[in-house]
Every structure is written in C-alpha cells, then in structure tokens.
Short mmCIF file of C-alpha atoms in Angstrom, two decimals:
data_model
loop_
_atom_site.label_atom_id
_atom_site.label_comp_id
_atom_site.label_asym_id
_atom_site.label_seq_id
_atom_site.Cartn_x
_atom_site.Cartn_y
_atom_site.Cartn_z
CA UNK A 1 -67.79 33.48 17.49
CA UNK A 2 -65.39 33.36 20.43
CA UNK A 3 -64.25 36.69 21.94
CA UNK A 4 -60.66 36.09 20.84
CA UNK A 5 -61.58 35.52 17.19
CA UNK A 6 -63.89 38.54 17.28
CA UNK A 7 -61.08 40.73 18.62
CA UNK A 8 -58.73 39.57 15.88
CA UNK A 9 -61.15 40.42 13.09
CA UNK A 10 -62.20 43.71 14.69
CA UNK A 11 -58.54 44.73 14.94
CA UNK A 12 -57.92 43.93 11.28
CA UNK A 13 -61.09 45.75 10.25
CA UNK A 14 -60.04 48.78 12.28
CA UNK A 15 -56.65 48.90 10.61
CA UNK A 16 -58.30 48.91 7.20
CA UNK A 17 -60.79 51.61 8.16
CA UNK A 18 -58.16 53.83 9.77
CA UNK A 19 -55.68 53.32 6.98
CA UNK A 20 -57.14 51.97 3.76
CA UNK A 21 -53.62 51.58 2.42
CA UNK A 22 -52.53 49.19 5.17
CA UNK A 23 -50.95 46.60 2.91
CA UNK A 24 -50.10 44.19 5.71
CA UNK A 25 -53.70 44.15 6.98
CA UNK A 26 -55.01 43.47 3.47
CA UNK A 27 -52.52 40.66 2.95
CA UNK A 28 -53.33 39.12 6.31
CA UNK A 29 -57.07 39.17 5.67
CA UNK A 30 -56.48 37.64 2.25
CA UNK A 31 -54.31 34.87 3.73
CA UNK A 32 -56.89 34.10 6.40
CA UNK A 33 -59.81 33.72 3.99
CA UNK A 34 -58.56 33.04 0.47
CA UNK A 35 -58.90 29.28 0.89
CA UNK A 36 -60.00 26.56 3.30
CA UNK A 37 -57.43 24.97 5.58
CA UNK A 38 -56.12 21.97 3.66
CA UNK A 39 -57.03 18.44 4.75
CA UNK A 40 -54.80 15.49 3.89
CA UNK A 41 -53.45 12.24 5.34
CA UNK A 42 -52.15 14.29 8.27
CA UNK A 43 -55.56 15.89 8.77
CA UNK A 44 -55.58 19.64 9.40
CA UNK A 45 -52.66 21.73 10.56
CA UNK A 46 -52.40 25.49 10.62
CA UNK A 47 -51.92 28.74 12.46
CA UNK A 48 -54.38 29.49 15.25
CA UNK A 49 -56.72 32.38 14.54
CA UNK A 50 -59.81 33.66 12.75
CA UNK A 51 -60.38 32.66 9.14
CA UNK A 52 -61.15 29.66 6.96
CA UNK A 53 -57.41 29.14 6.48
CA UNK A 54 -56.75 29.01 10.23
CA UNK A 55 -57.25 26.55 13.08
CA UNK A 56 -60.29 27.62 15.09
CA UNK A 57 -63.53 26.18 16.43
CA UNK A 58 -65.29 26.65 13.09
CA UNK A 59 -62.71 24.82 10.99
CA UNK A 60 -62.58 22.06 13.61
CA UNK A 61 -66.37 21.73 13.62
CA UNK A 62 -66.52 21.61 9.83
CA UNK A 63 -63.81 18.95 9.59
CA UNK A 64 -65.56 16.90 12.26
CA UNK A 65 -68.91 17.17 10.48
CA UNK A 66 -67.27 15.87 7.31
CA UNK A 67 -65.62 13.04 9.24
CA UNK A 68 -68.96 12.22 10.88
CA UNK A 69 -70.69 12.11 7.49
CA UNK A 70 -67.95 9.81 6.20
CA UNK A 71 -68.29 7.46 9.18
CA UNK A 72 -72.09 7.37 9.13
CA UNK A 73 -72.09 6.64 5.42
CA UNK A 74 -69.54 3.86 5.89
CA UNK A 75 -71.50 2.30 8.76
CA UNK A 76 -74.91 2.69 7.15
CA UNK A 77 -76.79 -0.61 7.27
CA UNK A 78 -74.44 -2.20 9.79
CA UNK A 79 -75.59 -3.57 13.12
CA UNK A 80 -72.62 -1.96 14.86
CA UNK A 81 -73.05 1.62 16.07
CA UNK A 82 -69.99 3.74 15.19
CA UNK A 83 -67.74 5.32 17.80
CA UNK A 84 -64.74 7.66 17.71
CA UNK A 85 -61.98 8.13 20.30
CA UNK A 86 -60.57 11.62 20.93
CA UNK A 87 -57.32 12.71 22.58
CA UNK A 88 -55.46 16.00 22.71
CA UNK A 89 -52.08 17.44 23.64
CA UNK A 90 -50.83 20.46 25.59
CA UNK A 91 -51.13 23.00 22.78
CA UNK A 92 -53.21 26.13 23.13
CA UNK A 93 -56.92 25.42 22.50
CA UNK A 94 -56.37 21.65 22.22
CA UNK A 95 -58.88 20.93 24.99
CA UNK A 96 -61.48 23.24 23.43
CA UNK A 97 -61.01 21.71 19.99
CA UNK A 98 -61.40 18.22 21.45
CA UNK A 99 -64.66 19.28 23.11
CA UNK A 100 -65.91 20.86 19.88
CA UNK A 101 -65.16 17.66 17.97
CA UNK A 102 -66.91 15.58 20.63
CA UNK A 103 -69.98 17.79 20.43
CA UNK A 104 -70.26 17.52 16.65
CA UNK A 105 -69.82 13.74 16.66
CA UNK A 106 -72.42 13.29 19.41
CA UNK A 107 -74.84 15.53 17.52
CA UNK A 108 -74.41 13.14 14.58
CA UNK A 109 -75.28 10.09 16.73
CA UNK A 110 -71.68 8.87 16.93
CA UNK A 111 -70.48 7.67 20.31
CA UNK A 112 -67.41 9.48 21.63
CA UNK A 113 -64.70 8.17 23.94
CA UNK A 114 -62.89 11.24 25.24
CA UNK A 115 -59.76 11.24 27.39
CA UNK A 116 -60.18 13.35 30.57
CA UNK A 117 -56.68 14.79 30.36
CA UNK A 118 -54.00 15.38 27.77
CA UNK A 119 -52.46 12.17 26.45
CA UNK A 120 -49.76 11.22 23.92
CA UNK A 121 -50.78 10.16 20.43
CA UNK A 122 -50.16 6.41 20.98
CA UNK A 123 -52.81 6.49 23.71
CA UNK A 124 -55.32 7.64 21.09
CA UNK A 125 -54.42 4.72 18.83
CA UNK A 126 -54.78 2.37 21.79
CA UNK A 127 -58.23 3.74 22.64
CA UNK A 128 -59.42 3.31 19.05
CA UNK A 129 -58.60 -0.40 19.19
CA UNK A 130 -59.60 -0.89 22.82
CA UNK A 131 -63.12 0.41 22.20
CA UNK A 132 -63.37 -1.01 18.67
CA UNK A 133 -63.95 2.46 17.25
CA UNK A 134 -64.56 3.47 13.66
CA UNK A 135 -61.76 6.02 13.97
CA UNK A 136 -60.00 8.55 16.13
CA UNK A 137 -59.17 12.24 16.35
CA UNK A 138 -55.94 13.57 17.84
CA UNK A 139 -55.71 17.31 18.47
CA UNK A 140 -52.02 18.09 17.99
CA UNK A 141 -49.61 19.92 15.73
CA UNK A 142 -46.65 17.69 16.57
CA UNK A 143 -43.42 19.68 16.41
CA UNK A 144 -44.78 22.90 14.88
CA UNK A 145 -44.32 26.27 16.63
CA UNK A 146 -46.63 27.41 19.42
CA UNK A 147 -48.94 29.43 17.17
CA UNK A 148 -50.00 26.23 15.38
CA UNK A 149 -52.44 23.48 16.20
CA UNK A 150 -53.73 20.53 14.26
CA UNK A 151 -56.35 17.83 13.87
CA UNK A 152 -55.26 14.31 12.90
CA UNK A 153 -57.69 11.62 11.82
CA UNK A 154 -57.11 7.92 12.48
CA UNK A 155 -58.78 4.83 11.05
CA UNK A 156 -60.33 1.86 12.84
CA UNK A 157 -56.89 0.29 13.27
CA UNK A 158 -55.57 3.32 15.12
CA UNK A 159 -53.38 4.38 12.20
CA UNK A 160 -53.43 7.62 10.23
CA UNK A 161 -55.90 7.39 7.38
CA UNK A 162 -54.68 6.42 3.94
CA UNK A 163 -54.60 8.82 1.02
CA UNK A 164 -57.75 7.25 -0.44
CA UNK A 165 -59.62 7.59 2.85
CA UNK A 166 -58.36 11.16 3.33
CA UNK A 167 -59.64 12.03 -0.14
CA UNK A 168 -63.09 10.61 0.69
CA UNK A 169 -63.19 12.50 3.98
CA UNK A 170 -62.14 15.68 2.20
CA UNK A 171 -65.01 15.30 -0.27
CA UNK A 172 -67.39 15.03 2.69
CA UNK A 173 -65.85 18.11 4.33
CA UNK A 174 -66.13 20.14 1.14
CA UNK A 175 -69.90 19.58 1.12
CA UNK A 176 -70.26 21.15 4.58
CA UNK A 177 -71.06 24.85 4.90
CA UNK A 178 -68.83 26.06 7.72
CA UNK A 179 -71.60 28.09 9.38
CA UNK A 180 -74.88 26.37 8.48
CA UNK A 181 -73.94 22.79 7.69
CA UNK A 182 -72.59 21.63 11.06
CA UNK A 183 -74.61 19.79 13.69
CA UNK A 184 -73.63 20.68 17.26
CA UNK A 185 -74.91 20.13 20.77
CA UNK A 186 -75.57 23.84 21.06
CA UNK A 187 -75.47 25.13 24.61
CA UNK A 188 -74.85 21.63 25.92
CA UNK A 189 -71.22 22.12 24.91
CA UNK A 190 -70.85 24.73 27.62
CA UNK A 191 -71.90 22.22 30.25
CA UNK A 192 -69.27 19.82 28.91
CA UNK A 193 -66.65 22.55 29.15
CA UNK A 194 -67.65 23.65 32.64
CA UNK A 195 -67.60 20.12 33.97
CA UNK A 196 -63.86 20.00 33.26
CA UNK A 197 -64.32 16.22 33.11
CA UNK A 198 -64.95 15.92 36.85
CA UNK A 199 -68.72 15.57 36.71
CA UNK A 200 -70.71 13.03 34.75
CA UNK A 201 -71.52 14.23 31.26
CA UNK A 202 -75.22 14.18 30.59
CA UNK A 203 -75.17 13.09 26.99
CA UNK A 204 -75.76 9.54 25.92
CA UNK A 205 -73.14 9.62 23.16
CA UNK A 206 -70.20 11.06 25.13
CA UNK A 207 -68.18 8.80 27.42
CA UNK A 208 -65.20 10.04 29.42
CA UNK A 209 -62.48 7.40 29.21
CA UNK A 210 -62.04 5.90 32.70
CA UNK A 211 -58.73 5.32 34.52
CA UNK A 212 -58.97 1.60 33.80
CA UNK A 213 -58.37 2.27 30.11
CA UNK A 214 -55.27 4.32 30.85
CA UNK A 215 -54.06 1.49 33.08
CA UNK A 216 -54.61 -0.99 30.24
CA UNK A 217 -52.62 1.29 27.93
CA UNK A 218 -49.72 1.46 30.38
CA UNK A 219 -49.71 -2.31 30.76
CA UNK A 220 -49.71 -2.72 26.98
CA UNK A 221 -46.67 -0.44 26.74
CA UNK A 222 -44.80 -2.40 29.41
CA UNK A 223 -45.69 -5.67 27.69
CA UNK A 224 -43.48 -4.61 24.79
CA UNK A 225 -40.32 -4.69 26.89
CA UNK A 226 -37.52 -6.66 25.29
CA UNK A 227 -36.22 -8.10 28.56
CA UNK A 228 -33.28 -5.77 29.09
CA UNK A 229 -32.49 -5.02 32.73
CA UNK A 230 -32.99 -1.32 33.35
CA UNK A 231 -31.97 -0.84 36.97
CA UNK A 232 -28.54 0.59 36.12
CA UNK A 233 -29.78 2.96 33.43
CA UNK A 234 -29.53 6.69 33.99
CA UNK A 235 -31.86 8.76 31.81
CA UNK A 236 -32.06 12.43 30.92
CA UNK A 237 -35.55 13.24 29.65
CA UNK A 238 -37.46 16.26 28.41
CA UNK A 239 -41.17 16.23 27.56
CA UNK A 240 -40.65 19.50 25.63
CA UNK A 241 -43.65 20.94 27.53
CA UNK A 242 -45.83 18.30 25.88
CA UNK A 243 -47.80 15.25 27.00
CA UNK A 244 -45.03 12.83 27.92
CA UNK A 245 -44.07 13.82 31.46
CA UNK A 246 -46.54 11.70 33.44
CA UNK A 247 -46.73 8.55 31.27
CA UNK A 248 -43.02 8.36 30.43
CA UNK A 249 -41.85 8.85 34.00
CA UNK A 250 -44.38 6.35 35.26
CA UNK A 251 -43.31 3.70 32.77
CA UNK A 252 -39.63 4.27 33.53
CA UNK A 253 -40.30 3.94 37.25
CA UNK A 254 -42.33 0.76 36.83
CA UNK A 255 -39.65 -0.97 34.76
CA UNK A 256 -37.01 -0.13 37.33
CA UNK A 257 -35.32 3.00 36.00
CA UNK A 258 -34.72 5.04 39.13
CA UNK A 259 -32.21 7.60 37.88
CA UNK A 260 -34.30 9.93 35.73
CA UNK A 261 -33.28 13.56 35.27
CA UNK A 262 -36.06 15.67 33.79
CA UNK A 263 -35.28 19.05 32.24
CA UNK A 264 -37.16 21.31 34.69
CA UNK A 265 -37.81 24.15 32.23
CA UNK A 266 -39.63 21.75 29.89
CA UNK A 267 -41.22 19.43 32.44
CA UNK A 268 -44.79 20.70 32.63
CA UNK A 269 -47.31 20.99 29.78
CA UNK A 270 -47.25 24.46 28.24
CA UNK A 271 -48.68 25.24 24.82
CA UNK A 272 -46.50 28.34 24.55
CA UNK A 273 -43.27 26.28 24.63
CA UNK A 274 -41.42 29.11 26.43
CA UNK A 275 -37.95 27.56 26.22
CA UNK A 276 -38.35 25.77 22.90
CA UNK A 277 -39.97 27.78 20.12
CA UNK A 278 -39.77 24.84 17.71
CA UNK A 279 -40.49 21.70 19.78
CA UNK A 280 -38.91 19.18 17.44
CA UNK A 281 -36.80 16.55 19.27
CA UNK A 282 -34.89 15.90 16.03
CA UNK A 283 -33.65 19.47 15.85
CA UNK A 284 -30.10 20.05 17.04
#
C-alpha cells in the first residue's frame, strides 16, 4: 500500500477509535468500501483515495488484469501477439496509474506501447492504430474536478469499447481478486518509475513510444486541414491546465497561425486545476 493510502485509512481508523460515534467517519468508510468502482463503456472514473470504490493503484491494477484476461482470451490461438497502447493526462497520479497498468499488462505477456509524456486522448487512439494494437488505455477523468481520475478502455480501432465489450471486460474484472489475483512486475515497477522514461526500460514487453510516432500523429492531424488560410487568424486558447498546450500550439504554428494568446494561469499542466475547479470547456 502506498504511504498516502495508508495515511488516509489510518486517519479514518483513528477517528473511529477516538470517537466511536463519528458518523462522518463511518459513512466515509462505508462509501469507500461498500462496492467496487463501477466499470462501463467509459471505463473507470472516481474519486482518488483508498478503498474499492476509489481510484487508486489497486483498482487500476485489478481493472488492467481483467482487461488483460479479456485480451488474452480474445487473441488465444492467433498468430498475432497482442499489444496495448497507454497514454495519460495531467491529473494527479495519472503517470503512476499508467505505469501500474503497463506493469500488469507486461506481466500478462502483453506488449505495451507507453507514451513518455502526457498526451491528449486522440494521440492514444492514433497509437492504437499505428501499432496495430488490440486496445488502448487512457488515464484521464476528462472534465471532472481535481479529486477525480479515470481509466478509459479503447478497442483495436482506437474507439471507446462498445457496451457488449465493456460487459465482457467487466465479467473478467469481477473474477479478479483485488489483492491476490493480479499479476505484476513486482519490484521491476520501481525501476520503471525511477527511469522517468529517460533510460531504456529493461523489460521485453514494454516499449516507450519514440518521437517518430508523435511526429506521425502531428502530421496526421495536419493532413485533416480543410484548406482554409490561417495566417490572419487570431486565437485565444486555454489548455485548462491539461495536455493540450504543447500539441495545440505546435499545430497552430505549423499551419501558419501566428497570433495565439494563451491564458497564462491555465497554460501549464496541473492536476490541481488551481484556477478552474471544474475543467469543463462547455461550462459558462
């Protein structure tokens, strides 16, 4: 268990011991453990924290083990070896969850293509197709508040899984014991984490996506231009502290948009969203 999760549970336990009538502590413990975090077509999404009804390394590992079982069953008997692409956003613990997912997949003999830095969701879909993967995992909670994170599953076409596929994956997840039923790389995960993607990963099933793939993604985006001249456009843009700052500004520059005004308070990735508690671009 990570130190943060241990501190959370110890604090709740202490409140109950010190004051057995602490109604809020009882209700919080109940909410954390009364059910498993729900999995659907959007994957997992929930509040960060300790508990089976929270987003943490254990719920991420369990979901990934179920997804791995689903993929290995689907690819059983095929000549093609399955692979999964993984990307992640700027939210708190997104990088760690991506590493945990990579470790579980690799432990299940599934090749992993892992982005070396945070990327937008379309880049995950691109990687799934580019590497002819069996599926993809995007660590994101979209527009939810900062105390949330999520885990989206994509199919071999780079699209979110259908309801039928989600139901099959859920059945696989439900068969996995959250503590004893998950295959991991063990201590090797720490070496992945410490490398911070700068050193070569010493595991045959984990491949860090090279810059050439990101370049191919950028070119694919630009290829969808509709021929409109952009030189006279003036753009105000905010990444909302998410993943868009680098790719969006690069694309705009390369298609000739020179007048780009970025909201400085929301320019850099920040999982706490300090100036935007609900990072939904559709919200007024």
